Short mmCIF file of C-alpha atoms in Angstrom, two decimals:
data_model
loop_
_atom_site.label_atom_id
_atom_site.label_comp_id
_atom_site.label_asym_id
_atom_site.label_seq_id
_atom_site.Cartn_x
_atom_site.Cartn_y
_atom_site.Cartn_z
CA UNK A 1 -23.72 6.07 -20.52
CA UNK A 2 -21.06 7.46 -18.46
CA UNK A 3 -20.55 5.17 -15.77
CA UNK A 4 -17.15 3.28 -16.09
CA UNK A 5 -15.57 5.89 -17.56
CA UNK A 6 -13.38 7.27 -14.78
CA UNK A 7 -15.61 10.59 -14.51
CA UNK A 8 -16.54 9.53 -11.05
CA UNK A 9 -12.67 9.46 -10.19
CA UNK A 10 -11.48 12.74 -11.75
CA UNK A 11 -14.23 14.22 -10.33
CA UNK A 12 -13.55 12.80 -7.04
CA UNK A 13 -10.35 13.79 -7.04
CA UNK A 14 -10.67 17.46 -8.27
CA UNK A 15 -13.18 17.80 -5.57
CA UNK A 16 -10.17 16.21 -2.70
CA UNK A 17 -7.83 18.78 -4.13
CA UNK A 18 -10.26 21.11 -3.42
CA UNK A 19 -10.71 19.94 -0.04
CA UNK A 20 -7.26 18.81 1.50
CA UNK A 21 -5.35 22.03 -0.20
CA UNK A 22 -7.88 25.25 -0.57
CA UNK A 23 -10.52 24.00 2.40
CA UNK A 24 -7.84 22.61 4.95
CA UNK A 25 -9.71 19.59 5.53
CA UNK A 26 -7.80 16.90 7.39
CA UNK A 27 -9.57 13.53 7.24
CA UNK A 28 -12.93 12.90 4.93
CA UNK A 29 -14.88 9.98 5.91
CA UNK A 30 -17.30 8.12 4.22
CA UNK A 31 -19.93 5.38 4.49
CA UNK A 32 -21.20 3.27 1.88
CA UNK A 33 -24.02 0.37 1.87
CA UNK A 34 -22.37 -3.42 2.01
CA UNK A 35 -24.10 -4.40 -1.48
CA UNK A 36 -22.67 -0.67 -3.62
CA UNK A 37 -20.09 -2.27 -4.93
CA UNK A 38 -19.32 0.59 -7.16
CA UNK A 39 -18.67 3.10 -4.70
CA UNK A 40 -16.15 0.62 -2.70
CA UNK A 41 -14.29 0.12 -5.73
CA UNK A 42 -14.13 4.34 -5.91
CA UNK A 43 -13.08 4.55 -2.47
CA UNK A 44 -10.64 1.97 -2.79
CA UNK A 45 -9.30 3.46 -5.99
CA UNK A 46 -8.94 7.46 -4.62
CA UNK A 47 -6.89 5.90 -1.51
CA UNK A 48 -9.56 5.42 1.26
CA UNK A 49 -8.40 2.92 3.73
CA UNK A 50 -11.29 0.75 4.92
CA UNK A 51 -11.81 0.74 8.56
CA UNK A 52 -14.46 -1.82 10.57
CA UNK A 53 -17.62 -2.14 9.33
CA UNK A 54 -20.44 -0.57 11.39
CA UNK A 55 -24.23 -0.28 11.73
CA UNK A 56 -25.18 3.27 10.51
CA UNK A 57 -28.61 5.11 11.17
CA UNK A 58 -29.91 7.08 8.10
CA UNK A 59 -31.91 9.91 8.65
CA UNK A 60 -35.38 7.80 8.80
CA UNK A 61 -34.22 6.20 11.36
CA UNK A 62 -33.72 2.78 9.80
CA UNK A 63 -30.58 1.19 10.39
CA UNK A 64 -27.89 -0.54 8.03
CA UNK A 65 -24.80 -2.69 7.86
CA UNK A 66 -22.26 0.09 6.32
CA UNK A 67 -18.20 0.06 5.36
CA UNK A 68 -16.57 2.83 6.49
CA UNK A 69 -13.40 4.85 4.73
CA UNK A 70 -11.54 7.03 5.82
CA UNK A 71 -8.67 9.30 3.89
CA UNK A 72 -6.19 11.67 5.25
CA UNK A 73 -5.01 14.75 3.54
CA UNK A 74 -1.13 13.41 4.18
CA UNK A 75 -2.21 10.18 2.61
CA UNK A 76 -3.88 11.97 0.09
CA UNK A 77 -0.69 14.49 -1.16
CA UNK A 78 1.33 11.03 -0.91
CA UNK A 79 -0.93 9.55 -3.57
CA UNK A 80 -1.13 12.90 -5.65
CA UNK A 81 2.96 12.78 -5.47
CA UNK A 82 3.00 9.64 -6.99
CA UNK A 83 0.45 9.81 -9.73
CA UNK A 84 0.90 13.13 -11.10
CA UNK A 85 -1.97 13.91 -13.19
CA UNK A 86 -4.43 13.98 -9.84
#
């Protein structure tokens, strides 16, 4: 009942705060399955920038076609700059 209603951004983006400013990360990257839509669309939305896709081994073993993201902490205060209430 909760999906669609921006709690998977806010969250998201608390959690990058958390990351980029308090942790010192530099760069998070992700993966994501070529058929979860919804999790492109929430990359896409916090700033990722999608790179080449890639085959990507889970921990079975089995292999799948996967998107990769990236997002830099300077890319990441940019965005926060601009949109204030992130």
């Amino acid at each position: 009942d909760l999906q669609s209603a921006s709690m998977g951004t806010r969250g998201a983006a608390a959690l990058f705060n958390w990351l980029f400013d308090d942790i010192g990360v530099r760069l998070i990257a992700m993966t994501n399955a070529l058929d979860n839509i919804r999790t492109a669309r929430l990359l896409a939305s916090l700033g990722y920038r999608r790179l080449a896709d890639r085959q990507c081994a889970a921990p079975s073993g089995a292999v799948r076609p996967s998107m990769c993201w990236e997002l830099l902490r300077e890319d990441w205060r940019a965005r926060r700059a601009a949109i204030p209430d992130q």
